[in-house]
PDB file of C-alpha atoms in Angstrom:
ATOM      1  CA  UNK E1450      -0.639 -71.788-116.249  1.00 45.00           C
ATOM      2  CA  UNK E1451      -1.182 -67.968-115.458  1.00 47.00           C
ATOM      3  CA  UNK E1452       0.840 -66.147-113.269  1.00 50.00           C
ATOM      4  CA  UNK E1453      -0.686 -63.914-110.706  1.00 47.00           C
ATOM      5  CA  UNK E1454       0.686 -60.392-110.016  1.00 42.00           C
ATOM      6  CA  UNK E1455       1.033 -59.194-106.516  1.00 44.00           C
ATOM      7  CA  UNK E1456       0.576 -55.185-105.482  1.00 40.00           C
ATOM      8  CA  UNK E1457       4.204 -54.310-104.089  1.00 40.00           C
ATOM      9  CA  UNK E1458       3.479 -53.818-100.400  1.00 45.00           C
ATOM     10  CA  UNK E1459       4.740 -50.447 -98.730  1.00 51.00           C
ATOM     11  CA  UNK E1460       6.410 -50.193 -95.090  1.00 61.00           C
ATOM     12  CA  UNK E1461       5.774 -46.956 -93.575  1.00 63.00           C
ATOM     13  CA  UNK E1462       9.389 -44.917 -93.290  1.00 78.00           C
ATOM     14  CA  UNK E1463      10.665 -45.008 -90.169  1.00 84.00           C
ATOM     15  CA  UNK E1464      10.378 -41.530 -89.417  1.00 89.00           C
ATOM     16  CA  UNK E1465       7.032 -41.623 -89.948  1.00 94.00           C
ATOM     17  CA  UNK E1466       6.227 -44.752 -87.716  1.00 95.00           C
ATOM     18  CA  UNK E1467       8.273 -43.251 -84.849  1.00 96.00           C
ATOM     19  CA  UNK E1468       5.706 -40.741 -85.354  1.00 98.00           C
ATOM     20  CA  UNK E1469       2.846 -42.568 -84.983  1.00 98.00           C
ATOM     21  CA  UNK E1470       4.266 -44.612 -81.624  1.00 98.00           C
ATOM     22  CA  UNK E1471       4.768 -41.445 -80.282  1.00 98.00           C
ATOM     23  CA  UNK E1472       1.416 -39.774 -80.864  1.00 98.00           C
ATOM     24  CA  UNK E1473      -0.206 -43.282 -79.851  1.00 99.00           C
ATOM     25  CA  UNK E1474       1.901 -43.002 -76.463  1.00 99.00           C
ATOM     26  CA  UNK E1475       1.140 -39.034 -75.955  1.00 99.00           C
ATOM     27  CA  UNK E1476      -2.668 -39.808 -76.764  1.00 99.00           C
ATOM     28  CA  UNK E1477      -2.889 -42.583 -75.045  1.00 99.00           C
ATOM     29  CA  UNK E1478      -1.770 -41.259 -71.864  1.00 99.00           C
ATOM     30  CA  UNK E1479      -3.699 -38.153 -72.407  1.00 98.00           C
ATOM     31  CA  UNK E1480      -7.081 -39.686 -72.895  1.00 99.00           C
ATOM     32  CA  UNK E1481      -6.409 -42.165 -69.833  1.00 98.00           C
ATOM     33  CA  UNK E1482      -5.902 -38.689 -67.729  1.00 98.00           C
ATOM     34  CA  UNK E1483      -9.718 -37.013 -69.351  1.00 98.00           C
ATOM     35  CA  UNK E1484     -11.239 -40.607 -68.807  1.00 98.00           C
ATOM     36  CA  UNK E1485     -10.051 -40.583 -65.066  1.00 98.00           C
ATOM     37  CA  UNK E1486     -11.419 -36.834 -64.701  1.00 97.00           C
ATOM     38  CA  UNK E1487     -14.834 -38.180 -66.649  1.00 97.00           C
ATOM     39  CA  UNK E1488     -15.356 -40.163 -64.183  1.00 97.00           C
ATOM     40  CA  UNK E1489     -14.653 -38.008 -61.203  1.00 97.00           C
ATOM     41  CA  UNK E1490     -17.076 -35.414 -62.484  1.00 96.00           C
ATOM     42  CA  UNK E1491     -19.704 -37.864 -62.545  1.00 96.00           C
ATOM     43  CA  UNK E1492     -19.206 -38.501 -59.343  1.00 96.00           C
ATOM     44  CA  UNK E1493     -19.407 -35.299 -58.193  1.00 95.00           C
ATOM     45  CA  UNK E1494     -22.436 -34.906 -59.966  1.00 94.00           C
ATOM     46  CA  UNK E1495     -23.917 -37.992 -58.022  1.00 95.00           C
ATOM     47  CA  UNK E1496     -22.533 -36.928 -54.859  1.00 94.00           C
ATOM     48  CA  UNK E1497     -21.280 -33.110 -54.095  1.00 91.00           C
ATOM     49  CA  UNK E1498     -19.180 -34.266 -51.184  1.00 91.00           C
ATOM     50  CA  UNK E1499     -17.085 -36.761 -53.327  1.00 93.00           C
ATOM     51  CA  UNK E1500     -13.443 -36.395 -52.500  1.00 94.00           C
ATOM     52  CA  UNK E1501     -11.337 -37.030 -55.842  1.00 94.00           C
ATOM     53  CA  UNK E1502      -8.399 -39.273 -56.092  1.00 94.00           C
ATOM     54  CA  UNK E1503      -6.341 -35.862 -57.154  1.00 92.00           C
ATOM     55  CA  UNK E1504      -7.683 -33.872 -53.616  1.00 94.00           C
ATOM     56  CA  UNK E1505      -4.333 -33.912 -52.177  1.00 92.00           C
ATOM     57  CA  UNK E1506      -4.418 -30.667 -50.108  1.00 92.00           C
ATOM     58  CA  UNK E1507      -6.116 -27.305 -51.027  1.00 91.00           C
ATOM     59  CA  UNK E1508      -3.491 -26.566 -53.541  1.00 93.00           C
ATOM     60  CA  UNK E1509      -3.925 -29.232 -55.309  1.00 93.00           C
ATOM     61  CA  UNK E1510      -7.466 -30.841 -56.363  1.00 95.00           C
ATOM     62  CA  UNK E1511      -9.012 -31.896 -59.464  1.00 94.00           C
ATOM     63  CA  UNK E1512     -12.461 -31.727 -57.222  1.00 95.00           C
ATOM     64  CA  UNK E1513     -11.703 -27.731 -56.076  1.00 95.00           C
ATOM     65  CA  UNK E1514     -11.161 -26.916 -60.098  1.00 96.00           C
ATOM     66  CA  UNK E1515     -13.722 -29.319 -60.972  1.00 95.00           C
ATOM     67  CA  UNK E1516     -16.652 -26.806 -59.325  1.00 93.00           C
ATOM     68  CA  UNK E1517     -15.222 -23.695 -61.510  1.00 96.00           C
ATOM     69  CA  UNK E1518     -16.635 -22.278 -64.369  1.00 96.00           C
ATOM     70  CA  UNK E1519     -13.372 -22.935 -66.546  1.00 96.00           C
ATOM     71  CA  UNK E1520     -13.974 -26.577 -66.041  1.00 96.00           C
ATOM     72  CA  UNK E1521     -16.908 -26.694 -68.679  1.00 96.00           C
ATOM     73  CA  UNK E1522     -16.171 -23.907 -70.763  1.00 96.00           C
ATOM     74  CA  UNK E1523     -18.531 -25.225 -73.509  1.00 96.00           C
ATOM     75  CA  UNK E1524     -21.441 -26.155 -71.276  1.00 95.00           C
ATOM     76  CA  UNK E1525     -20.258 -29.632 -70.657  1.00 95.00           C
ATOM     77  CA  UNK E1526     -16.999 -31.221 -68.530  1.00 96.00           C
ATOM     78  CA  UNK E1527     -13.780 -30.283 -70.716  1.00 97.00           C
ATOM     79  CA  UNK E1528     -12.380 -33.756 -70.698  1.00 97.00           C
ATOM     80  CA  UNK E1529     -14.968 -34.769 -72.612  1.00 98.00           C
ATOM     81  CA  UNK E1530     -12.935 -33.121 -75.164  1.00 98.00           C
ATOM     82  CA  UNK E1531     -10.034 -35.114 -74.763  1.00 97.00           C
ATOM     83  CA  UNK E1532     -11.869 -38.363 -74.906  1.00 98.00           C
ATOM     84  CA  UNK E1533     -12.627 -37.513 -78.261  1.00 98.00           C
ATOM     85  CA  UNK E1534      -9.702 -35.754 -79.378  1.00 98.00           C
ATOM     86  CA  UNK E1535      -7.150 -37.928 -77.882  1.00 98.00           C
ATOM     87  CA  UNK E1536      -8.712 -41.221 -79.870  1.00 98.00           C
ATOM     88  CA  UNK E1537      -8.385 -39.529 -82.967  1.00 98.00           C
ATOM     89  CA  UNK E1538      -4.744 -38.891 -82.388  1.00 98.00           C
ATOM     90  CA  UNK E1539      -4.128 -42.328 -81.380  1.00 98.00           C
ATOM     91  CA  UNK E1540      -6.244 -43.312 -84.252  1.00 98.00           C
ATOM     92  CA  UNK E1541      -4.068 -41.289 -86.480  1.00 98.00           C
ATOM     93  CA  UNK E1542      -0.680 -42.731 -85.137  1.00 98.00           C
ATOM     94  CA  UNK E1543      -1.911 -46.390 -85.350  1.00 98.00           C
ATOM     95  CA  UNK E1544      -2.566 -45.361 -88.840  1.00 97.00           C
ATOM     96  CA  UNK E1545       0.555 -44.465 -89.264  1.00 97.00           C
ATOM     97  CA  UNK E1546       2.097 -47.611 -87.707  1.00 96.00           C
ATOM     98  CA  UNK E1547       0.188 -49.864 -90.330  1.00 95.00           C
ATOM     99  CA  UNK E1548       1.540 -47.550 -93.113  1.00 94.00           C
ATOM    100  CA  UNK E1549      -1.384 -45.051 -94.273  1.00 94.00           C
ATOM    101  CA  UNK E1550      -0.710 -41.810 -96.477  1.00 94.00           C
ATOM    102  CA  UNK E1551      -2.994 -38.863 -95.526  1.00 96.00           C
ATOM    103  CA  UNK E1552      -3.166 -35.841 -98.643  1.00 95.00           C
ATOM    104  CA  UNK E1553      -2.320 -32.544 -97.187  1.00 96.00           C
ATOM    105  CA  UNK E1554      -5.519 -31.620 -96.225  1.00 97.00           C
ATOM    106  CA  UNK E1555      -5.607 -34.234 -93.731  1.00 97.00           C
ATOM    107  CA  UNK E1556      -2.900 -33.054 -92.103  1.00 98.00           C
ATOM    108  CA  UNK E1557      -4.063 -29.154 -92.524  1.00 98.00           C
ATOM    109  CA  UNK E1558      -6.604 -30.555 -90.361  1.00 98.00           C
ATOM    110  CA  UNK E1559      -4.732 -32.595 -87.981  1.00 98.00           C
ATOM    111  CA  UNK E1560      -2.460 -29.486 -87.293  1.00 98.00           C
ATOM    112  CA  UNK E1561      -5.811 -26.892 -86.973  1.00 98.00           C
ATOM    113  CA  UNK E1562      -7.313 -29.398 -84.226  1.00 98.00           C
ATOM    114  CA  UNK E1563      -3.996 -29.930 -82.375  1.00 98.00           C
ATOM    115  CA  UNK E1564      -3.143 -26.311 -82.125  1.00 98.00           C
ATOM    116  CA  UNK E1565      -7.024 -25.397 -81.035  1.00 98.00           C
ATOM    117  CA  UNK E1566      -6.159 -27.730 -77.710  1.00 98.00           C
ATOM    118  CA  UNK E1567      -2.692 -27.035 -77.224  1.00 98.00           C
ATOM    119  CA  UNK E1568      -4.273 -22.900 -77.223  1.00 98.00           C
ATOM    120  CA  UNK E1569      -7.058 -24.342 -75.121  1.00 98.00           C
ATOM    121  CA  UNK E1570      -4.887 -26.399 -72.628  1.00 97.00           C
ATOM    122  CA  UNK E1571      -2.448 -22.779 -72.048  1.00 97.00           C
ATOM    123  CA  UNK E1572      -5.588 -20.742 -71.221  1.00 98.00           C
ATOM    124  CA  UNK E1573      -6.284 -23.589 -68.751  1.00 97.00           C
ATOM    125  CA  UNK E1574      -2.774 -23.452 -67.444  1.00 96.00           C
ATOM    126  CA  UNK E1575      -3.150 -19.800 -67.261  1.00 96.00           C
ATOM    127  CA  UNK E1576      -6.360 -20.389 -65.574  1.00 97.00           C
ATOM    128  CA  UNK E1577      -5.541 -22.713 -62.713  1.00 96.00           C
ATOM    129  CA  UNK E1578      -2.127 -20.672 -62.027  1.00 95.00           C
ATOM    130  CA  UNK E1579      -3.514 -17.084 -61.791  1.00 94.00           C
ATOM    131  CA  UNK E1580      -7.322 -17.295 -61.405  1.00 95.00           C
ATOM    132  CA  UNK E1581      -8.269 -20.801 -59.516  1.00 96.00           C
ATOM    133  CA  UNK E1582      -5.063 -21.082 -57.948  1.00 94.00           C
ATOM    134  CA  UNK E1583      -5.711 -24.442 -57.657  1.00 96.00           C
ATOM    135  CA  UNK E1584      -3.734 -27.315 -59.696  1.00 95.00           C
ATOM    136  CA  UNK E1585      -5.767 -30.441 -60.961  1.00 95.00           C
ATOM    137  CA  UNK E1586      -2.814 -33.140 -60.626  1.00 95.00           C
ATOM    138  CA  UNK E1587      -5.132 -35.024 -63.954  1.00 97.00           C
ATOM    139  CA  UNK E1588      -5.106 -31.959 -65.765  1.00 96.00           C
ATOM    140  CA  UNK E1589      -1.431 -31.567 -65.845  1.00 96.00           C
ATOM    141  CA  UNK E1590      -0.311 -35.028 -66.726  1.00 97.00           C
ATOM    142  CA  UNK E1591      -2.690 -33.762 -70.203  1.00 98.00           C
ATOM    143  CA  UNK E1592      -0.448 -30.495 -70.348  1.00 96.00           C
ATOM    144  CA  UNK E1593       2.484 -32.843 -70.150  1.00 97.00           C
ATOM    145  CA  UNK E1594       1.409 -34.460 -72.998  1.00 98.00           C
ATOM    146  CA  UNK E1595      -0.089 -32.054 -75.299  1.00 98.00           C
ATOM    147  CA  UNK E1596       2.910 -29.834 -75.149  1.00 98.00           C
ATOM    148  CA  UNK E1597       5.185 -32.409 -77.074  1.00 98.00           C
ATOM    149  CA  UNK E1598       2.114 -33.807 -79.184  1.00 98.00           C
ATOM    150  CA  UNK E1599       1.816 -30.110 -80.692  1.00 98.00           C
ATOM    151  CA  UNK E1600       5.624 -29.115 -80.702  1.00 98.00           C
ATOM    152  CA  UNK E1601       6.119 -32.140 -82.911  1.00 98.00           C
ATOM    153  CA  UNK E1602       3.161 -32.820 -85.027  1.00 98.00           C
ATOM    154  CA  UNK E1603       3.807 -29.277 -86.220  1.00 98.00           C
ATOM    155  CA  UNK E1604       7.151 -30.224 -86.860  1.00 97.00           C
ATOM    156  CA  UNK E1605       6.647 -33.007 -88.566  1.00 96.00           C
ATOM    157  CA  UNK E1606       4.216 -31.163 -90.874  1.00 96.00           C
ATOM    158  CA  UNK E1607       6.694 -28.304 -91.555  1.00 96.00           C
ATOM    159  CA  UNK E1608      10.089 -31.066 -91.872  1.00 95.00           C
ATOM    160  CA  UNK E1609       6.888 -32.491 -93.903  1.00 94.00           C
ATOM    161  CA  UNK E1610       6.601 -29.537 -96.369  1.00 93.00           C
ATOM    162  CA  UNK E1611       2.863 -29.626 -95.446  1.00 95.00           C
ATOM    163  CA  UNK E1612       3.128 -25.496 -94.993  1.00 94.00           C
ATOM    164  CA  UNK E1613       5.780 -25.170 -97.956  1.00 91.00           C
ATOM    165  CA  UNK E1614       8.511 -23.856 -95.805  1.00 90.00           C
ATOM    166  CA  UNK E1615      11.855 -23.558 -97.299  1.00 93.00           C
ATOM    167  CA  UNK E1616      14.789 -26.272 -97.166  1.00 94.00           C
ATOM    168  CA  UNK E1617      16.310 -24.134 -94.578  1.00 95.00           C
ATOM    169  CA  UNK E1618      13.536 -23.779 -92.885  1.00 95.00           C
ATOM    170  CA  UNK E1619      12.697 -27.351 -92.567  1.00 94.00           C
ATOM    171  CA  UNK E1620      16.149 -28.770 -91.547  1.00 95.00           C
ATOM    172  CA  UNK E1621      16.144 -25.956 -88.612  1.00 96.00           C
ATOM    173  CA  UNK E1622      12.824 -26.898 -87.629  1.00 95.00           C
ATOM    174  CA  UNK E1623      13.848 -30.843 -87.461  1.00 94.00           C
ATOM    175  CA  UNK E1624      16.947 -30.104 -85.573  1.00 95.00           C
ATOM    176  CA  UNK E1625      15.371 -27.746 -82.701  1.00 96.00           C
ATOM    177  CA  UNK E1626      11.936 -29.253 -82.371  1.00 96.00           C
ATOM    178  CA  UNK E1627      12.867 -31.408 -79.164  1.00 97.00           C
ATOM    179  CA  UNK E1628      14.812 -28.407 -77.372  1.00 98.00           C
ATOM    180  CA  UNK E1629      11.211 -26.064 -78.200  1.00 97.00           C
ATOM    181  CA  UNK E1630       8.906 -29.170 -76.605  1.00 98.00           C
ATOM    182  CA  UNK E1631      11.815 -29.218 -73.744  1.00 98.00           C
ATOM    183  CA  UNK E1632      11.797 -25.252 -73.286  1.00 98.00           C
ATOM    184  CA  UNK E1633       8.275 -25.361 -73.029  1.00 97.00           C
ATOM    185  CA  UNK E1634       7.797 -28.101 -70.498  1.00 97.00           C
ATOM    186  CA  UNK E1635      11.457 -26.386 -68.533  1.00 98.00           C
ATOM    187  CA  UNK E1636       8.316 -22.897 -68.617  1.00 97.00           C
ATOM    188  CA  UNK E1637       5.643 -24.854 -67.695  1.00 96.00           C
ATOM    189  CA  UNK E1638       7.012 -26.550 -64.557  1.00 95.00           C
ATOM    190  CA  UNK E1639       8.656 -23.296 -63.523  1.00 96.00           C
ATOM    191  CA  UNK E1640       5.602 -21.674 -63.742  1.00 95.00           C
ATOM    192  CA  UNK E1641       3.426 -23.286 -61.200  1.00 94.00           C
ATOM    193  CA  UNK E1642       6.941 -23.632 -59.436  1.00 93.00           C
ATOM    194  CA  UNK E1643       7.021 -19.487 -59.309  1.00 93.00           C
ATOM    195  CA  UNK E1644       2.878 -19.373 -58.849  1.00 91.00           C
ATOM    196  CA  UNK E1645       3.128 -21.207 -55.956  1.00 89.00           C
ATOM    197  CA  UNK E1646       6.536 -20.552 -54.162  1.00 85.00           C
ATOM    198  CA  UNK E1647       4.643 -19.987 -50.829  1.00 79.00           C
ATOM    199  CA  UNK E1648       3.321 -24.200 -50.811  1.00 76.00           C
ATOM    200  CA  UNK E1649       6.538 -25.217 -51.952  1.00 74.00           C
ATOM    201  CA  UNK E1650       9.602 -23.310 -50.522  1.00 76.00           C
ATOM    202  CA  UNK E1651       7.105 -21.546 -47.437  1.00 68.00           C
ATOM    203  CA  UNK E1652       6.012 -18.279 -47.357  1.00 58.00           C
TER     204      UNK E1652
END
């Protein structure tokens, strides 16, 4: 009779699997926002006169910022973007969820493509608020998002010890992270609040 040896499973900790729900949720809801605007630009594309579901008034419509240069900074529709970089997040969470271990590198990289769109998404903020002057109601449920998907993801790499940051460093980081993605969201809002005082409160 021979015995058979089992490899010890591992649980992911729960830090880390509250992790990856909430990068699942974040990308989730993120990449259903850029598939929605996909599908609008295609049918402007087909047909010009296509009135989005997001054309609300003049102030506010995917379909106005749609037909500006900022809306394909790379040659091709920016959401296209987030449908790719949103499933990789997701991807990564799930991961997460079922227990993987990335090396550091992994996450190196995970931080460098997260910060490249939450840089990308504030020039598009700063775009739409003082150059367009049009809001794209899609385009900000993605802001929304991204702002708390970057806040913490670099927290967690820091609390992580990812970017060797002292003990003191970490534990101030893992204590404020939520109040940063709160201040920022608190600047955002107020923001397009301020940049368009005249639509809300009248000239």
């Amino acid at each position: 009779m021979s015995d058979t040896v089992q490899a010890p499973q591992t649980r992911p900790s729960p830090t880390e699997k509250r992790f990856g729900w909430f990068l699942v949720a974040t990308a989730a809801v993120a990449w259903i926002a850029s598939f929605v605007l996909v599908l609008e630009r295609l049918e402007l594309y087909k047909n010009p006169g296509h009135v989005t579901s997001c054309d609300i008034n003049p102030w506010v419509s995917c379909g106005a910022v749609m037909q500006e240069w900022q809306a394909a900074l790379f040659g091709f529709p920016n959401p296209l973007l987030g449908i790719v970089g949103f499933a990789v997040v997701a991807t990564i969470g799930a991961s997460l969820i079922a227990g993987a271990r990335f090396p550091r590198w992994y996450w190196v990289a995970t931080q460098i493509g997260v910060s490249f769109a939450f840089v990308f998404i504030v020039w598009l903020w700063s775009q739409a608020l003082y150059s367009i002057h049009v809001l794209c109601l899609y385009c900000m449920v993605v802001w929304a998002m991204m702002i708390p998907m970057f806040v913490f993801t670099t927290s967690r790499n820091i609390v992580a010890g990812v970017f060797g940051a002292s003990e003191r460093v970490r534990r101030a980081v893992a204590e404020w992270a939520w109040v940063a993605a709160a201040g920022l969201l608190l600047l955002a809002a107020a923001s397009v609040l301020v940049s368009f005082s005249g639509v809300f409160f009248g000239s």
